[in-house]
CSV table of C-alpha atoms in Angstrom, one decimal:
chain,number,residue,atom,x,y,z
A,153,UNK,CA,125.6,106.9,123.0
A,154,UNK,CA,121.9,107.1,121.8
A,155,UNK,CA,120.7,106.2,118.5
A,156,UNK,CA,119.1,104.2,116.1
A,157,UNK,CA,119.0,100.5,116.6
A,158,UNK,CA,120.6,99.1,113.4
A,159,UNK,CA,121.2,95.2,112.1
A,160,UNK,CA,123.6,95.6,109.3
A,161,UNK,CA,124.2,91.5,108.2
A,162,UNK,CA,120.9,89.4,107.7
A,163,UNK,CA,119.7,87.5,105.1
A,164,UNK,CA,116.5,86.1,103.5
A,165,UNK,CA,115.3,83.8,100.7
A,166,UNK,CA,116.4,86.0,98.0
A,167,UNK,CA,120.0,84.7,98.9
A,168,UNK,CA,118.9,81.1,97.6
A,169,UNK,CA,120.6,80.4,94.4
A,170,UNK,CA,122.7,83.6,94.8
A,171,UNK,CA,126.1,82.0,96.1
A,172,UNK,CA,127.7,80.1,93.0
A,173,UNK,CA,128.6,76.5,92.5
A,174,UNK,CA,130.8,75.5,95.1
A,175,UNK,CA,128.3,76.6,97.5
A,176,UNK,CA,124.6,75.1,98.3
A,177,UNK,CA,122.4,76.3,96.3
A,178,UNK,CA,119.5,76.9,99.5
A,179,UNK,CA,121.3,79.6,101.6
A,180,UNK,CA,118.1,80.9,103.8
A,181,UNK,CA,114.9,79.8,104.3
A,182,UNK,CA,113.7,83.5,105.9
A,183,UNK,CA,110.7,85.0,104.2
A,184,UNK,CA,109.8,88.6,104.2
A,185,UNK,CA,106.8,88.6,106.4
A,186,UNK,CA,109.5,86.6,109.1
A,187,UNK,CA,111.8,89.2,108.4
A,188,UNK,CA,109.7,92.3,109.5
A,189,UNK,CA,107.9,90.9,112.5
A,190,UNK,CA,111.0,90.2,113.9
A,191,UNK,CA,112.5,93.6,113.5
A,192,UNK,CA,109.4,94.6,114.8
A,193,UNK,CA,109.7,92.7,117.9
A,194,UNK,CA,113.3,93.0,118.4
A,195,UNK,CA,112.8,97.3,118.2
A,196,UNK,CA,114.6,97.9,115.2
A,197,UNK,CA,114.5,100.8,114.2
A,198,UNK,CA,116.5,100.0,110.7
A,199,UNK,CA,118.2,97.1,108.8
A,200,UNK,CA,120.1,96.4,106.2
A,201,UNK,CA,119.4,93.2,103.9
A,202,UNK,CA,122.4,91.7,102.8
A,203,UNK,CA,121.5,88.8,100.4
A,204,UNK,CA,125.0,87.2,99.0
A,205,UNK,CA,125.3,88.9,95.3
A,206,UNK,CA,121.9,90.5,94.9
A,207,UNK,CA,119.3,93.3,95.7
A,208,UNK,CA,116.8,91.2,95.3
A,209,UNK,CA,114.5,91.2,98.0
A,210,UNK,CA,114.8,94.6,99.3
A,211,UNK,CA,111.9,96.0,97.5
A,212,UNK,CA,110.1,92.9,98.2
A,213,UNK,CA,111.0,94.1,101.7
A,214,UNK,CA,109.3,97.4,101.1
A,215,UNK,CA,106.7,97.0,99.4
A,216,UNK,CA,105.1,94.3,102.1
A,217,UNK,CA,106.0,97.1,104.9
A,218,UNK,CA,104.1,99.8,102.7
A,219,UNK,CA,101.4,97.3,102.7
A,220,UNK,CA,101.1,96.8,106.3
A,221,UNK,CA,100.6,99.9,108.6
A,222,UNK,CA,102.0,97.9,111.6
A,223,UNK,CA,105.8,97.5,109.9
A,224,UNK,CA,105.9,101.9,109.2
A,225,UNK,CA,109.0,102.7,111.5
A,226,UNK,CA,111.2,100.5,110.3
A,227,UNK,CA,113.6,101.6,107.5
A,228,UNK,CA,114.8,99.1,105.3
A,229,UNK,CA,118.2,99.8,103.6
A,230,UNK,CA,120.0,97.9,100.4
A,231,UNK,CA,123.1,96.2,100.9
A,232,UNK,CA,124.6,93.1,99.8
A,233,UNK,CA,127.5,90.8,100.2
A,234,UNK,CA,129.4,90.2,97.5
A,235,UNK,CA,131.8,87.1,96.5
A,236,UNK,CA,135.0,88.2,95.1
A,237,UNK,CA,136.8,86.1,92.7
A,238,UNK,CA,138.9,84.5,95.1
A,239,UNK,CA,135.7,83.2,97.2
A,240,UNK,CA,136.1,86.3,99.5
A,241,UNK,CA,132.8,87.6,100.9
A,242,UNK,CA,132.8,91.5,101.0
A,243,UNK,CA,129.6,93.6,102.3
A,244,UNK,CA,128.2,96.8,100.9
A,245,UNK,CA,126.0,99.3,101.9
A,246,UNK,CA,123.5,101.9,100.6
A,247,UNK,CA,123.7,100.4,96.8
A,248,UNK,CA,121.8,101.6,94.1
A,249,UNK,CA,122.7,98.7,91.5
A,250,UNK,CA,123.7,95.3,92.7
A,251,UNK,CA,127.7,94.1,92.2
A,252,UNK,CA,128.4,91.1,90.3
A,253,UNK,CA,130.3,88.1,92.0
A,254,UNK,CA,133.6,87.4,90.9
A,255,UNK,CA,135.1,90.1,90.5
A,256,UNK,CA,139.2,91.1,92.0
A,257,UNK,CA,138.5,93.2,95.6
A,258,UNK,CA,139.8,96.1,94.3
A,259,UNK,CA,137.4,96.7,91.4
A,260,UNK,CA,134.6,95.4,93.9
A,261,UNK,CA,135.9,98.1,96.3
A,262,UNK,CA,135.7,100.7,93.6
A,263,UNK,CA,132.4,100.1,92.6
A,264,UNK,CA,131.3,100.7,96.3
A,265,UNK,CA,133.0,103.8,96.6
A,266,UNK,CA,131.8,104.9,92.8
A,267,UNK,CA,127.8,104.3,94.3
A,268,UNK,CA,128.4,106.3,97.2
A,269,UNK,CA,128.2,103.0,99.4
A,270,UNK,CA,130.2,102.0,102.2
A,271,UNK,CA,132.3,99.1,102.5
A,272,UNK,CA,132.4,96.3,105.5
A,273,UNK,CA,135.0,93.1,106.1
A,274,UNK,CA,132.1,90.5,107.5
A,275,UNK,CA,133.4,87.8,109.3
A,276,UNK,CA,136.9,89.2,108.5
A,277,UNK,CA,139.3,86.2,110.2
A,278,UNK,CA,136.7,83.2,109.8
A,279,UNK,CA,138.0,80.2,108.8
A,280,UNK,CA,137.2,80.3,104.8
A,281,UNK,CA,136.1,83.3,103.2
A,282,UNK,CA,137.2,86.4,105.4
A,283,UNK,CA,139.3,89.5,104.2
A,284,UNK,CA,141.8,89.1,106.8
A,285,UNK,CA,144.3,91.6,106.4
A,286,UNK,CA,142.7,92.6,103.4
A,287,UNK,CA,140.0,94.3,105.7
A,288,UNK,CA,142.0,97.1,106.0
A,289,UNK,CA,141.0,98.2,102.7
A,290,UNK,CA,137.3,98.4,103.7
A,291,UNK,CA,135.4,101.3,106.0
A,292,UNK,CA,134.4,99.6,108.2
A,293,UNK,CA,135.1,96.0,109.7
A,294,UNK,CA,133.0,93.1,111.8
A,295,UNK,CA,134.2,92.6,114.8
A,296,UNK,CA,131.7,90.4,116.2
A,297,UNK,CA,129.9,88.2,113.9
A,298,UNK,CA,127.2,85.2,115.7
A,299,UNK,CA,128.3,82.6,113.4
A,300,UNK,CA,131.6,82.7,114.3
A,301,UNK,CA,131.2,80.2,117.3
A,302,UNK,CA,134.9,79.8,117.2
A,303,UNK,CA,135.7,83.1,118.7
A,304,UNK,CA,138.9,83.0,117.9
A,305,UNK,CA,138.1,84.9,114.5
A,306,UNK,CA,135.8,87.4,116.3
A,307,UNK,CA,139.1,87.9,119.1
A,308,UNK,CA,141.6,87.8,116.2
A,309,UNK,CA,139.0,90.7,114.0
A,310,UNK,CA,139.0,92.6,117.2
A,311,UNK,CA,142.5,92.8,117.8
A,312,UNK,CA,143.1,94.1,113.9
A,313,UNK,CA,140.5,96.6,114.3
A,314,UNK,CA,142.5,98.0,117.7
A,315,UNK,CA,145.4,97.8,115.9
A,316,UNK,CA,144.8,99.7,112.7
A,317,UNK,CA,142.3,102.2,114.3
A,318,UNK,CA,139.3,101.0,112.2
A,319,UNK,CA,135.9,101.7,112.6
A,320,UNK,CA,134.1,98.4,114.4
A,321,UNK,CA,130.7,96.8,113.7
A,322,UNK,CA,128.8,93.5,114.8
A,323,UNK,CA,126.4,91.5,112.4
A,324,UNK,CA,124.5,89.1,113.1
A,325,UNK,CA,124.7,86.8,109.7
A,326,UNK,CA,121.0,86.1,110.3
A,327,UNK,CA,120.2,83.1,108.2
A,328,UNK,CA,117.2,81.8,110.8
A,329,UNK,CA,114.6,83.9,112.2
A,330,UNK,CA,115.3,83.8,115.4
A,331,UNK,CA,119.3,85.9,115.1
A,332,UNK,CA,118.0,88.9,113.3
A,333,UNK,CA,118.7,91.5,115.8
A,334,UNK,CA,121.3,89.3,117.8
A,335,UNK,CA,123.8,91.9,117.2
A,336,UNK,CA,122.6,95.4,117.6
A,337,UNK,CA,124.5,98.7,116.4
A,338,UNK,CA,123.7,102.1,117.5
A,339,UNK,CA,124.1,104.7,115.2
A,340,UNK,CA,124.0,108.1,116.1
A,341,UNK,CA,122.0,109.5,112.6
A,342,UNK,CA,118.5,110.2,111.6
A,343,UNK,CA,116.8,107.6,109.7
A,344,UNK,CA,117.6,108.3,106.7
A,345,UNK,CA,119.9,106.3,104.2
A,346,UNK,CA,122.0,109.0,103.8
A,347,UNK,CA,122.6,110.6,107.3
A,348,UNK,CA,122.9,106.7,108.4
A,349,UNK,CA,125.9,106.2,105.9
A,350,UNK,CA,127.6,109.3,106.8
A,351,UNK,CA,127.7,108.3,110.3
A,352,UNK,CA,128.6,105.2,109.6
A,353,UNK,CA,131.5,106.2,107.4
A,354,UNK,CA,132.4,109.0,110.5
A,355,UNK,CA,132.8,106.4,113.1
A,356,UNK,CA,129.5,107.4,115.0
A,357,UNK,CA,128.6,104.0,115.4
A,358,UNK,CA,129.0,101.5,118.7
A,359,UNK,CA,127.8,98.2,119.1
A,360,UNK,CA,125.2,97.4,121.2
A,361,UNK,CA,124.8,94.2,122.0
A,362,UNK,CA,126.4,90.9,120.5
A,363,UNK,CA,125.4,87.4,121.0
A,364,UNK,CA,126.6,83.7,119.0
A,365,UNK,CA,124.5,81.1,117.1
A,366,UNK,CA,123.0,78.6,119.2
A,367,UNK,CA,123.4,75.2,118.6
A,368,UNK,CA,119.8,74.8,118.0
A,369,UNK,CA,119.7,77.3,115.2
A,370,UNK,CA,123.0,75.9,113.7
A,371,UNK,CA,121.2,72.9,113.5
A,372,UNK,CA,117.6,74.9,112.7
A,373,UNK,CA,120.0,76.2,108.9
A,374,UNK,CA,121.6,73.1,108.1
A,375,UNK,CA,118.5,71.3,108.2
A,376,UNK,CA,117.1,73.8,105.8
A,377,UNK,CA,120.4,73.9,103.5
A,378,UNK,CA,120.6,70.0,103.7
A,379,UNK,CA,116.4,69.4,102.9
A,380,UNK,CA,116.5,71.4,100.2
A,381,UNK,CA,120.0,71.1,98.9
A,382,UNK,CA,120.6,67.4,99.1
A,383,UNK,CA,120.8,66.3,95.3
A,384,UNK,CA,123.5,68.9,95.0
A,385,UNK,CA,125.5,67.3,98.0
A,386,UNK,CA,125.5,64.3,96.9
A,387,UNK,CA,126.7,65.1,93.8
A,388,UNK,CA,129.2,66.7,95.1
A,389,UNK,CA,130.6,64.0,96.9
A,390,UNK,CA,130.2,61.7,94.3
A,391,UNK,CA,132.3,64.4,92.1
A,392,UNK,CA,134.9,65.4,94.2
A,393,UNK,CA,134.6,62.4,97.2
A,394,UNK,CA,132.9,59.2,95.7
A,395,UNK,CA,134.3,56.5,98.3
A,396,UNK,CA,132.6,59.2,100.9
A,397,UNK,CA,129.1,59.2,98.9
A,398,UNK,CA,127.8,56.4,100.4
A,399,UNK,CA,128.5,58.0,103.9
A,400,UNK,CA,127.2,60.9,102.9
A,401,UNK,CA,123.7,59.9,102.3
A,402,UNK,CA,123.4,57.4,105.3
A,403,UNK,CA,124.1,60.9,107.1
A,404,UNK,CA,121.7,62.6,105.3
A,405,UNK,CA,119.2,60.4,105.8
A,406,UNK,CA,119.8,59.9,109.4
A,407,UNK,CA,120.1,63.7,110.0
A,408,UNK,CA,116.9,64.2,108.2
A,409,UNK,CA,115.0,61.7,110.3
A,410,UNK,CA,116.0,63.3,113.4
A,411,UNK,CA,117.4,66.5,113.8
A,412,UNK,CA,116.4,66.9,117.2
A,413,UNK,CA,118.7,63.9,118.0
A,414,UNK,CA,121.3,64.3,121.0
A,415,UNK,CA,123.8,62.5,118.5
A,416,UNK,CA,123.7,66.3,116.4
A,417,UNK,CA,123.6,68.1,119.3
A,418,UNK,CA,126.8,66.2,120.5
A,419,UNK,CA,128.2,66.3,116.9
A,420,UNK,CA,127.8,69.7,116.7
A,421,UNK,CA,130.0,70.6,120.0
A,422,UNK,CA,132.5,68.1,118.7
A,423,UNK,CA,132.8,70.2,115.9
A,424,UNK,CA,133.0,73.3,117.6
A,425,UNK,CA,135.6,72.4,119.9
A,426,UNK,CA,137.5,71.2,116.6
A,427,UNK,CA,137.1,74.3,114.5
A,428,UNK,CA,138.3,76.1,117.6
A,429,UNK,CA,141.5,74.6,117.6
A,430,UNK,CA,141.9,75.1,113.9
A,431,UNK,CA,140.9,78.8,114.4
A,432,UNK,CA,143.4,79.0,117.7
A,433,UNK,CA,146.3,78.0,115.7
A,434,UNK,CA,145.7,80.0,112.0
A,435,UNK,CA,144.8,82.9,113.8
A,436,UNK,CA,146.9,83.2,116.4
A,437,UNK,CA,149.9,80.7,115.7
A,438,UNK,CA,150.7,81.7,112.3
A,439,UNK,CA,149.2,78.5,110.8
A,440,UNK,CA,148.8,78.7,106.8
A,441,UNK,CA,145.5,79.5,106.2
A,442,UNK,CA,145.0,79.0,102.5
A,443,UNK,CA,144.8,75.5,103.1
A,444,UNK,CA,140.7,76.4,104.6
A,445,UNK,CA,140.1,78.5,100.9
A,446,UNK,CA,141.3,75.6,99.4
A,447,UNK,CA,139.0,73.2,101.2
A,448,UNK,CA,141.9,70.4,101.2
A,449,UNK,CA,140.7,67.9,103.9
A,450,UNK,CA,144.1,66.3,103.7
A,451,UNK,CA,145.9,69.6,104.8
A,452,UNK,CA,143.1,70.1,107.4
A,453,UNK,CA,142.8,67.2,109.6
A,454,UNK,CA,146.7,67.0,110.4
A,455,UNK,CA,146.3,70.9,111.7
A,456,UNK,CA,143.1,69.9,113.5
A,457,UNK,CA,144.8,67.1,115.6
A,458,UNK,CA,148.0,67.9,115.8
């Protein structure tokens, strides 16, 4: 099928200080002008920006493209993902006023459909703030999403979709520059908001092409979160974890250093390889997974090496 080359999950700086407190406050270090020339060279035709529980930065977005002839076919669209009260991320698109955090899912939901938005489960069975069954209750639902470097919860979102006969998208949950447009959908539409979300809505919609995170990038973001976040870290461990605070810092330090280090590198697949297991058995073994939301390291690390 023909049709507009769409992102429909990125990010930019106007997510920082957007996520509430259990999170980082530093979510993206992405600015606008970063934003546009890589639509520009990826052949976007549109995007949606997605900032966690704002608008804000989407006419930032539009008035640097009106200010630079070079950025005029690319439509910019609003959207945003929302944080429900139970830590649950949701994703709306085509709003015309932003939707406050913390609200239940089903008054969330009814704001969306109240706007004349559309609704998306991102990162639907990931392993802490995914709809999961839930998604069911949204239009449309992410199949594929390139942080999910488990696969297991892009395998598990898949197989719901199949099975409930739901409409199926990619995102790319672009948080570095380099993943806008690593997952393309074509939508078969004019360019225009509201031909784009009919379509949508209508199933005339396929995704293009998919790709994960790399390592590199993985790395590229926590560097960012961790540079600018660090105070907040720490005093998180000392809060929650203080026999881990000391640890924490020597990390920190260490990470900030060197970044480039083969010892992250290697860290990082060891993670990987971990959180795949976890994923393997919550998503496909019936494991509880309320124990993730919960953040309980104590519940974790017995289903991890077990």
């Amino acid at each position: 099928m023909a049709g507009l080359k769409i992102e429909l999950h990125c990010h930019n700086e106007f997510s920082n200080f957007q996520l509430g407190p259990k999170e980082t406050p530093y979510d993206c270090g992405v600015t606008i002008k970063e934003q546009l020339e890589k639509a520009y060279q990826m052949g976007l035709d549109a995007f949606f920006i997605t900032n966690h529980n704002t608008l804000d930065g989407y006419s930032s977005l539009l008035e640097y493209k009106e200010n630079h002839v070079k950025y005029k076919k690319i439509k910019i669209y609003p959207g945003e993902e929302i944080t429900t009260d139970q830590g649950i991320h949701i994703l709306a698109f085509g709003l015309n006023e932003s939707i406050k955090a913390e609200n239940s899912l089903d008054e969330i939901l009814d704001v969306i459909k109240s706007q004349g938005a559309i609704s998306c489960a991102p990162h639907p069975f990931g392993l802490s703030n995914g709809l999961r069954e839930n998604a069911i209750l949204c239009d449309l639902i992410e199949v594929f999403n390139s942080n999910n470097v488990d696969r297991y919860s892009n395998l598990r979102a898949s197989h719901f979709a199949k099975e409930n006969n739901m409409v199926e998208v990619a995102g790319s949950d672009s948080h570095v520059v380099s993943t806008l447009g690593r997952c393309i959908n074509l939508i078969d539409s004019e360019n225009k908001l509201d031909d784009v979300l009919y379509a949508m809505k209508c199933g005339k919609i396929t995704i293009d092409s998919s790709g994960y995170t790399t390592s590199r990038e993985m790395i590229e973001h926590a560097l960012y979160k961790i540079e600018n976040s660090k105070e907040d870290i720490v005093m998180y461990f000392k809060e929650n974890h203080p026999h881990l605070t000391g640890l924490c810092v020597f990390l920190i330090n260490a990470f900030e250093s060197n970044p480039n280090s083969v010892v992250w590198t290697t860290a990082y697949k060891v993670a990987v390889r971990m959180i795949t297991k976890l994923s393997n058995k919550i998503n496909f073994k019936d494991q509880d997974h309320t124990v993730l939301y919960q953040r309980n390291l104590r519940a974790i690390l017995p289903m991890i090496l077990r």
